[in-house]
Amino acid sequence: MVEIEIDGKKVEVQEGSMVMDAANKIGTYIPHFCYHKKLSIAANCRMCLVEVEKAPKALPACATPVSAGMIVRTASEKAVTAQKSVMEFLLINHPLDCPICDQGGECQLQDLAVGYGKSSSRYEEEKRVVSPKDAGPLISMKEMTRCIQCTRCVRFGQEIAGVMEFGMVGRGEHSEITTFVGKTVNSELSGNMIDLCPVGALTSKPFRYSARTWELSRRKSISPHDGLGANLIVQVKSGKVMRVLPLENNDVNECWLSDKDRFAYEGLNSAERLTKPMLKQDGKWQEVEWQTALEYVAHGLRNVRHEHGPDAIAALGTPYSTLEELSLLQKVVRGLGSENIDFRTRQSDFALDGKVTPWLGMSINEFAELDRAFLIGSFLRKDHPLLSARLRLSVKSGAKLSILHATDDDLLMPVANKIIAAPSAWLALLGEVAVSVAQAKNVAIPAGLENVTPSAVAAQTAASLLSGSAKAVLLGNAAAQHPQASQLHAAAQWIAQETGARFGYMTEAGNTVGGYLAQAIPAAGKGANAQSMFAQPRKAYVLLNVEPELDSFNPQVVRAALDQAEMVVMLSAFKHATDYADVLLPIAPFTETSGTFVNCEGRAQSFNGTVRPLGEARPAWKVLRVLGNLLGLTGFDYDTSEAIRAEVLGTSNPAEANFQSRLNNLTDLDMPVATQSQESVGIERIADVPIYFSDAVVRRAPSLQKTADGQNPQAWLSVTLAEKLGIASGDRVTVKQGRGIAMLIAVVDAGLPDNVVRVAAAHASTAALGPMFGSIAVEKA
C-alpha cells in the first residue's frame, strides 16, 4: 500500500493505482471525460489535470501512478487553470446545440462547462463538421460533430463487449469515431455505448426526441429477460415507460445492461396489448367486465372438475412470471385438486423432478473469478450476454474455457477446448471426458465406460479442469432442454465432483429459480409436467404469460392439445391465441405490477410497478387471488404481493431470504452409461431461442426486431450436408419435422457437425415444426 495526500487528506491505495483511484476512494471529484472505472486508461481528454507537488506542470490524474508521499492538489490555481484551458479546447469545435440535443440535462460536457467554461470563445474560425453515420436501429450517430474523441465507446467494444465495432480514423482535428465500412453495430451489449458517451454524439434511436430527461420520473425495477436479473432504472412520462437504463449493482449487472434488457420496453407499449377481458361466444370475441370473465372461468373450471375429475385441469406458467404469480397459480390448481402445474415450458426431460432445484451453484461474483470453466450446451453470448461479458474478462486475464456444444459460435473470446458434436452424441462425449478424468486421477472408471477411448480434446478438457483452483462445470439452456438432460446432469456432476469443480446451471429466465421455490412444479411422482400435460391432452388449461406455439419444446403437440380442450384460459398482457382460447384476461407486465424475481445465483429481488396497468389490465397475482375466492378456495386472502412473497420465502425482507439450503444441483443418479451416437437419428435439429424472441415482451419490441439478431430464422447446414443435398447459402429450403413444414433460407455454416441442422425455435416462421431436438428433414425448395 502507498500513502499519498490529496487536498490535505491522507489516503492509502494499492501500489500501481492512479491518482484518480485515490481521489475516488476519499470521494474527491476530479472532472473527467475519457476516464471510466470499468475501462482501460486512455488519457486523451486531459480534463483531469491536477497539480502534483514538485512536478513542473499539471498531470492527468487518470494516468499518473501514485508514489509514496505524493502531494496532490485538485483545486489549486494551477490545476483549475489547466482544466479551464482544456475545456476551452474541447468547446472550440463543439456545436452550441444544447436546446435540441437529446443529451441535454444529462450531459457531462454541459455540466462541466458550467464550472470550467468561459462565457465566450476566442476561436472565430469555422467549426469542423463530421458527417452522420448509420449504426443500425439502436444507436443514433446523426450528430457526430458533438464527439470529443474520448474513445469510451471504442474501448467498451474492445474490452467489455469483445468486438471492436467502433474505431477512430484520421488525425488531429480530422479524427472521428466511425463504424467499419458499411457495417452496423450488432453487439448484444451495444446500448451501453450510449450511456458511456459523455456528450450527445451517441444517442438512443428508439428514445430520440420523445422526452426531455428532466420530464422523466425514475423508478427502480428488475429485468425478467434472462437469468441474471439485471437491475433497471425505468424512466416514465405521463404513465408510459419511455426509457430503461442500468441501475448500478456490482454484485449483479455492474453498470451494464444487455440490449434485450434496455430496449425491450418498446414491447410494453405495443399495439397488441390486451386491455379488456374478452370472452369467445359463438366463435366471436366480445369485451366483457372483469366480474363476468372471472365468474365464467370459475364456472368453467368447476364444470370440468365435476365432469372429468380434477386431473383434467392443467396450468402452465413461464419463468418470466413473478414468484407471487407462480405461487398463486399453483395454489389455484392444487385447490381444485389437480397436480398438473409447471413453468418449464421448454424442458423435455423431467427425471430429476423432486431431486434437484437448479441454480448457478455460486454467486455471480464467484462466477466472474473462475479460472477454469466447462460449459455444456450453451448459446452463451445470446442466452446470457452479461455473464458472457464477465467470463470474457476472466478469459482475458488467463482463465481457460472449454465447451461442449452443437454449434461453433464465435464467443468473442479464446476457447481453450472445443467439443462440437450433434446433440445425440453429447452424453457419449461427456463419458470420454469422465474417462479422461478417471485416468488422470487414477480412480475407477465409471461402470459401463471401461471400453471408452477418450479423444485428445476430451483429455485436454479433463486436464484443464484438473489444473485450476476456481473452476466450474455449467449446464446451459440447451443442456437443460435436451431430451437426455438428466443423464447429461449426472455425467456433468460426476466430472465436477471428481475435478473439485463447482456445478450449476446457467438458468434461462429471470425467475427460473423462483418457479421452484414457488412450488410451481408437480410434486414428485404426482401430476403432469409441462410435456405430459399436453402429450396426454387435458380438458381445461390455464396459461399464465405463455405463448404456447413459441414457448414450448414441441409446439405441434401443444397446439393439438389446446385445439381439443373444452376450455383454454389465457392470462396475458398481449392479444394472441384467439383461434383456440376461450377467455383472454389482460394482466400487467413486470413494469405494471409488484413482485419478486429470483435470479440464477438465488438472489431474491423485489420491485414495484413503475406505471399504472394499461386499460383494464390487472396484476396477475390479483386476478388469481380473486379467482381463488370465486372458486371458494382457502388461503386466498392476500392484500399485497409482499404477503405472498413472505409466505413463499419465509421472510418479509427478500434481502434476508437465505434459501441456499432449498437450492440444490446435486443428485444421487449414477453416472450414465454413455451410448455411442445413434446413426439412425439421421439429420438432427439443434434449436436455439434467438435473443430477441425469448419472451412475449421482447418479441414485440420493434427496434430489436430490426437488428441482425431480430431477423427471421434461417436453416443453418454444415458444409458436408449442404454438398450432399446440393444446397448453397441463400437457397430456399423446405424443413419438415413431424407434421409441420417451414420454408426457410439456407445458410452454410462451417462450424456445424456434419449431420446437424440449426433451426431456431420461438418464432412464428418455425412454430409449425416439432421438438427442439430430434430428427429433421431438409430439402431444396
mmCIF file with all atom_site columns, N, CA, C and O in Angstrom, residues 744-773:
data_model
loop_
_atom_site.group_PDB
_atom_site.id
_atom_site.type_symbol
_atom_site.label_atom_id
_atom_site.label_alt_id
_atom_site.label_comp_id
_atom_site.label_asym_id
_atom_site.label_entity_id
_atom_site.label_seq_id
_atom_site.pdbx_PDB_ins_code
_atom_site.Cartn_x
_atom_site.Cartn_y
_atom_site.Cartn_z
_atom_site.occupancy
_atom_site.B_iso_or_equiv
_atom_site.pdbx_formal_charge
_atom_site.auth_seq_id
_atom_site.auth_comp_id
_atom_site.auth_asym_id
_atom_site.auth_atom_id
_atom_site.pdbx_PDB_model_num
ATOM 1   N N  . LEU A 1 744 ? -37.610 -21.895 -45.320 1.00 0.00 ? 744 LEU A N  1
ATOM 2   C CA . LEU A 1 744 ? -36.574 -21.022 -44.780 1.00 0.00 ? 744 LEU A CA 1
ATOM 3   C C  . LEU A 1 744 ? -35.473 -20.797 -45.821 1.00 0.00 ? 744 LEU A C  1
ATOM 4   O O  . LEU A 1 744 ? -35.397 -21.510 -46.817 1.00 0.00 ? 744 LEU A O  1
ATOM 5   N N  . ILE A 1 745 ? -34.629 -19.815 -45.539 1.00 0.00 ? 745 ILE A N  1
ATOM 6   C CA . ILE A 1 745 ? -33.442 -19.581 -46.355 1.00 0.00 ? 745 ILE A CA 1
ATOM 7   C C  . ILE A 1 745 ? -32.280 -20.373 -45.755 1.00 0.00 ? 745 ILE A C  1
ATOM 8   O O  . ILE A 1 745 ? -32.085 -20.375 -44.535 1.00 0.00 ? 745 ILE A O  1
ATOM 9   N N  . ALA A 1 746 ? -31.504 -21.032 -46.593 1.00 0.00 ? 746 ALA A N  1
ATOM 10  C CA . ALA A 1 746 ? -30.383 -21.854 -46.105 1.00 0.00 ? 746 ALA A CA 1
ATOM 11  C C  . ALA A 1 746 ? -29.121 -21.008 -45.925 1.00 0.00 ? 746 ALA A C  1
ATOM 12  O O  . ALA A 1 746 ? -28.891 -20.050 -46.665 1.00 0.00 ? 746 ALA A O  1
ATOM 13  N N  . VAL A 1 747 ? -28.349 -21.365 -44.896 1.00 0.00 ? 747 VAL A N  1
ATOM 14  C CA . VAL A 1 747 ? -27.026 -20.771 -44.681 1.00 0.00 ? 747 VAL A CA 1
ATOM 15  C C  . VAL A 1 747 ? -26.057 -21.914 -44.420 1.00 0.00 ? 747 VAL A C  1
ATOM 16  O O  . VAL A 1 747 ? -26.333 -22.791 -43.594 1.00 0.00 ? 747 VAL A O  1
ATOM 17  N N  . VAL A 1 748 ? -24.952 -21.930 -45.154 1.00 0.00 ? 748 VAL A N  1
ATOM 18  C CA . VAL A 1 748 ? -23.943 -22.983 -44.936 1.00 0.00 ? 748 VAL A CA 1
ATOM 19  C C  . VAL A 1 748 ? -22.963 -22.483 -43.869 1.00 0.00 ? 748 VAL A C  1
ATOM 20  O O  . VAL A 1 748 ? -22.392 -21.403 -43.999 1.00 0.00 ? 748 VAL A O  1
ATOM 21  N N  . ASP A 1 749 ? -22.821 -23.273 -42.803 1.00 0.00 ? 749 ASP A N  1
ATOM 22  C CA . ASP A 1 749 ? -22.005 -22.877 -41.656 1.00 0.00 ? 749 ASP A CA 1
ATOM 23  C C  . ASP A 1 749 ? -20.926 -23.928 -41.405 1.00 0.00 ? 749 ASP A C  1
ATOM 24  O O  . ASP A 1 749 ? -21.231 -25.076 -41.078 1.00 0.00 ? 749 ASP A O  1
ATOM 25  N N  . ALA A 1 750 ? -19.667 -23.522 -41.535 1.00 0.00 ? 750 ALA A N  1
ATOM 26  C CA . ALA A 1 750 ? -18.551 -24.465 -41.360 1.00 0.00 ? 750 ALA A CA 1
ATOM 27  C C  . ALA A 1 750 ? -18.419 -24.932 -39.912 1.00 0.00 ? 750 ALA A C  1
ATOM 28  O O  . ALA A 1 750 ? -17.724 -25.903 -39.632 1.00 0.00 ? 750 ALA A O  1
ATOM 29  N N  . GLY A 1 751 ? -19.090 -24.258 -38.956 1.00 0.00 ? 751 GLY A N  1
ATOM 30  C CA . GLY A 1 751 ? -18.954 -24.602 -37.544 1.00 0.00 ? 751 GLY A CA 1
ATOM 31  C C  . GLY A 1 751 ? -19.959 -25.617 -37.045 1.00 0.00 ? 751 GLY A C  1
ATOM 32  O O  . GLY A 1 751 ? -20.052 -25.852 -35.841 1.00 0.00 ? 751 GLY A O  1
ATOM 33  N N  . LEU A 1 752 ? -20.737 -26.239 -37.948 1.00 0.00 ? 752 LEU A N  1
ATOM 34  C CA . LEU A 1 752 ? -21.741 -27.223 -37.516 1.00 0.00 ? 752 LEU A CA 1
ATOM 35  C C  . LEU A 1 752 ? -21.244 -28.644 -37.772 1.00 0.00 ? 752 LEU A C  1
ATOM 36  O O  . LEU A 1 752 ? -20.565 -28.898 -38.771 1.00 0.00 ? 752 LEU A O  1
ATOM 37  N N  . PRO A 1 753 ? -21.604 -29.606 -36.907 1.00 0.00 ? 753 PRO A N  1
ATOM 38  C CA . PRO A 1 753 ? -21.279 -31.016 -37.180 1.00 0.00 ? 753 PRO A CA 1
ATOM 39  C C  . PRO A 1 753 ? -22.004 -31.472 -38.461 1.00 0.00 ? 753 PRO A C  1
ATOM 40  O O  . PRO A 1 753 ? -23.027 -30.888 -38.843 1.00 0.00 ? 753 PRO A O  1
ATOM 41  N N  . ASP A 1 754 ? -21.490 -32.551 -39.064 1.00 0.00 ? 754 ASP A N  1
ATOM 42  C CA . ASP A 1 754 ? -21.977 -32.973 -40.385 1.00 0.00 ? 754 ASP A CA 1
ATOM 43  C C  . ASP A 1 754 ? -23.481 -33.170 -40.469 1.00 0.00 ? 754 ASP A C  1
ATOM 44  O O  . ASP A 1 754 ? -24.115 -32.788 -41.436 1.00 0.00 ? 754 ASP A O  1
ATOM 45  N N  . ASN A 1 755 ? -24.078 -33.813 -39.461 1.00 0.00 ? 755 ASN A N  1
ATOM 46  C CA . ASN A 1 755 ? -25.493 -34.207 -39.584 1.00 0.00 ? 755 ASN A CA 1
ATOM 47  C C  . ASN A 1 755 ? -26.432 -33.309 -38.781 1.00 0.00 ? 755 ASN A C  1
ATOM 48  O O  . ASN A 1 755 ? -27.520 -33.715 -38.397 1.00 0.00 ? 755 ASN A O  1
ATOM 49  N N  . VAL A 1 756 ? -26.006 -32.060 -38.517 1.00 0.00 ? 756 VAL A N  1
ATOM 50  C CA . VAL A 1 756 ? -26.832 -31.172 -37.687 1.00 0.00 ? 756 VAL A CA 1
ATOM 51  C C  . VAL A 1 756 ? -27.369 -29.998 -38.504 1.00 0.00 ? 756 VAL A C  1
ATOM 52  O O  . VAL A 1 756 ? -26.638 -29.396 -39.284 1.00 0.00 ? 756 VAL A O  1
ATOM 53  N N  . VAL A 1 757 ? -28.650 -29.702 -38.294 1.00 0.00 ? 757 VAL A N  1
ATOM 54  C CA . VAL A 1 757 ? -29.265 -28.510 -38.885 1.00 0.00 ? 757 VAL A CA 1
ATOM 55  C C  . VAL A 1 757 ? -29.708 -27.617 -37.727 1.00 0.00 ? 757 VAL A C  1
ATOM 56  O O  . VAL A 1 757 ? -30.368 -28.089 -36.794 1.00 0.00 ? 757 VAL A O  1
ATOM 57  N N  . ARG A 1 758 ? -29.331 -26.358 -37.800 1.00 0.00 ? 758 ARG A N  1
ATOM 58  C CA . ARG A 1 758 ? -29.725 -25.413 -36.747 1.00 0.00 ? 758 ARG A CA 1
ATOM 59  C C  . ARG A 1 758 ? -30.929 -24.609 -37.227 1.00 0.00 ? 758 ARG A C  1
ATOM 60  O O  . ARG A 1 758 ? -30.848 -23.857 -38.196 1.00 0.00 ? 758 ARG A O  1
ATOM 61  N N  . VAL A 1 759 ? -32.049 -24.811 -36.565 1.00 0.00 ? 759 VAL A N  1
ATOM 62  C CA . VAL A 1 759 ? -33.277 -24.068 -36.884 1.00 0.00 ? 759 VAL A CA 1
ATOM 63  C C  . VAL A 1 759 ? -33.830 -23.515 -35.574 1.00 0.00 ? 759 VAL A C  1
ATOM 64  O O  . VAL A 1 759 ? -34.150 -24.262 -34.657 1.00 0.00 ? 759 VAL A O  1
ATOM 65  N N  . ALA A 1 760 ? -33.943 -22.196 -35.490 1.00 0.00 ? 760 ALA A N  1
ATOM 66  C CA . ALA A 1 760 ? -34.363 -21.551 -34.236 1.00 0.00 ? 760 ALA A CA 1
ATOM 67  C C  . ALA A 1 760 ? -35.804 -21.885 -33.880 1.00 0.00 ? 760 ALA A C  1
ATOM 68  O O  . ALA A 1 760 ? -36.646 -22.098 -34.747 1.00 0.00 ? 760 ALA A O  1
ATOM 69  N N  . ALA A 1 761 ? -36.065 -21.915 -32.576 1.00 0.00 ? 761 ALA A N  1
ATOM 70  C CA . ALA A 1 761 ? -37.439 -22.042 -32.066 1.00 0.00 ? 761 ALA A CA 1
ATOM 71  C C  . ALA A 1 761 ? -37.946 -20.641 -31.729 1.00 0.00 ? 761 ALA A C  1
ATOM 72  O O  . ALA A 1 761 ? -37.269 -19.646 -31.988 1.00 0.00 ? 761 ALA A O  1
ATOM 73  N N  . ALA A 1 762 ? -39.138 -20.554 -31.145 1.00 0.00 ? 762 ALA A N  1
ATOM 74  C CA . ALA A 1 762 ? -39.698 -19.301 -30.596 1.00 0.00 ? 762 ALA A CA 1
ATOM 75  C C  . ALA A 1 762 ? -40.003 -18.245 -31.651 1.00 0.00 ? 762 ALA A C  1
ATOM 76  O O  . ALA A 1 762 ? -40.072 -17.066 -31.350 1.00 0.00 ? 762 ALA A O  1
ATOM 77  N N  . HIS A 1 763 ? -40.192 -18.672 -32.907 1.00 0.00 ? 763 HIS A N  1
ATOM 78  C CA . HIS A 1 763 ? -40.522 -17.702 -33.951 1.00 0.00 ? 763 HIS A CA 1
ATOM 79  C C  . HIS A 1 763 ? -41.694 -18.225 -34.780 1.00 0.00 ? 763 HIS A C  1
ATOM 80  O O  . HIS A 1 763 ? -41.800 -19.428 -35.014 1.00 0.00 ? 763 HIS A O  1
ATOM 81  N N  . ALA A 1 764 ? -42.547 -17.317 -35.221 1.00 0.00 ? 764 ALA A N  1
ATOM 82  C CA . ALA A 1 764 ? -43.759 -17.724 -35.952 1.00 0.00 ? 764 ALA A CA 1
ATOM 83  C C  . ALA A 1 764 ? -43.434 -18.571 -37.181 1.00 0.00 ? 764 ALA A C  1
ATOM 84  O O  . ALA A 1 764 ? -44.177 -19.500 -37.526 1.00 0.00 ? 764 ALA A O  1
ATOM 85  N N  . SER A 1 765 ? -42.296 -18.267 -37.847 1.00 0.00 ? 765 SER A N  1
ATOM 86  C CA . SER A 1 765 ? -41.982 -18.986 -39.096 1.00 0.00 ? 765 SER A CA 1
ATOM 87  C C  . SER A 1 765 ? -41.571 -20.438 -38.856 1.00 0.00 ? 765 SER A C  1
ATOM 88  O O  . SER A 1 765 ? -41.596 -21.251 -39.772 1.00 0.00 ? 765 SER A O  1
ATOM 89  N N  . THR A 1 766 ? -41.178 -20.783 -37.623 1.00 0.00 ? 766 THR A N  1
ATOM 90  C CA . THR A 1 766 ? -40.785 -22.176 -37.332 1.00 0.00 ? 766 THR A CA 1
ATOM 91  C C  . THR A 1 766 ? -41.728 -22.834 -36.321 1.00 0.00 ? 766 THR A C  1
ATOM 92  O O  . THR A 1 766 ? -41.461 -23.944 -35.865 1.00 0.00 ? 766 THR A O  1
ATOM 93  N N  . ALA A 1 767 ? -42.814 -22.159 -35.961 1.00 0.00 ? 767 ALA A N  1
ATOM 94  C CA . ALA A 1 767 ? -43.711 -22.673 -34.907 1.00 0.00 ? 767 ALA A CA 1
ATOM 95  C C  . ALA A 1 767 ? -44.465 -23.920 -35.334 1.00 0.00 ? 767 ALA A C  1
ATOM 96  O O  . ALA A 1 767 ? -45.001 -24.642 -34.493 1.00 0.00 ? 767 ALA A O  1
ATOM 97  N N  . ALA A 1 768 ? -44.508 -24.206 -36.656 1.00 0.00 ? 768 ALA A N  1
ATOM 98  C CA . ALA A 1 768 ? -45.225 -25.410 -37.113 1.00 0.00 ? 768 ALA A CA 1
ATOM 99  C C  . ALA A 1 768 ? -44.376 -26.665 -36.963 1.00 0.00 ? 768 ALA A C  1
ATOM 100 O O  . ALA A 1 768 ? -44.877 -27.785 -37.081 1.00 0.00 ? 768 ALA A O  1
ATOM 101 N N  . LEU A 1 769 ? -43.069 -26.486 -36.701 1.00 0.00 ? 769 LEU A N  1
ATOM 102 C CA . LEU A 1 769 ? -42.171 -27.640 -36.600 1.00 0.00 ? 769 LEU A CA 1
ATOM 103 C C  . LEU A 1 769 ? -42.358 -28.360 -35.261 1.00 0.00 ? 769 LEU A C  1
ATOM 104 O O  . LEU A 1 769 ? -43.040 -27.875 -34.364 1.00 0.00 ? 769 LEU A O  1
ATOM 105 N N  . GLY A 1 770 ? -41.690 -29.505 -35.141 1.00 0.00 ? 770 GLY A N  1
ATOM 106 C CA . GLY A 1 770 ? -41.821 -30.343 -33.944 1.00 0.00 ? 770 GLY A CA 1
ATOM 107 C C  . GLY A 1 770 ? -40.850 -29.952 -32.845 1.00 0.00 ? 770 GLY A C  1
ATOM 108 O O  . GLY A 1 770 ? -40.556 -28.771 -32.646 1.00 0.00 ? 770 GLY A O  1
ATOM 109 N N  . PRO A 1 771 ? -40.290 -30.951 -32.128 1.00 0.00 ? 771 PRO A N  1
ATOM 110 C CA . PRO A 1 771 ? -39.471 -30.665 -30.944 1.00 0.00 ? 771 PRO A CA 1
ATOM 111 C C  . PRO A 1 771 ? -38.167 -29.940 -31.275 1.00 0.00 ? 771 PRO A C  1
ATOM 112 O O  . PRO A 1 771 ? -37.687 -29.958 -32.404 1.00 0.00 ? 771 PRO A O  1
ATOM 113 N N  . MET A 1 772 ? -37.587 -29.309 -30.224 1.00 0.00 ? 772 MET A N  1
ATOM 114 C CA . MET A 1 772 ? -36.371 -28.512 -30.399 1.00 0.00 ? 772 MET A CA 1
ATOM 115 C C  . MET A 1 772 ? -35.150 -29.391 -30.698 1.00 0.00 ? 772 MET A C  1
ATOM 116 O O  . MET A 1 772 ? -34.142 -28.906 -31.208 1.00 0.00 ? 772 MET A O  1
ATOM 117 N N  . PHE A 1 773 ? -35.219 -30.683 -30.343 1.00 0.00 ? 773 PHE A N  1
ATOM 118 C CA . PHE A 1 773 ? -34.151 -31.637 -30.662 1.00 0.00 ? 773 PHE A CA 1
ATOM 119 C C  . PHE A 1 773 ? -34.803 -32.810 -31.388 1.00 0.00 ? 773 PHE A C  1
ATOM 120 O O  . PHE A 1 773 ? -35.989 -33.053 -31.237 1.00 0.00 ? 773 PHE A O  1
#
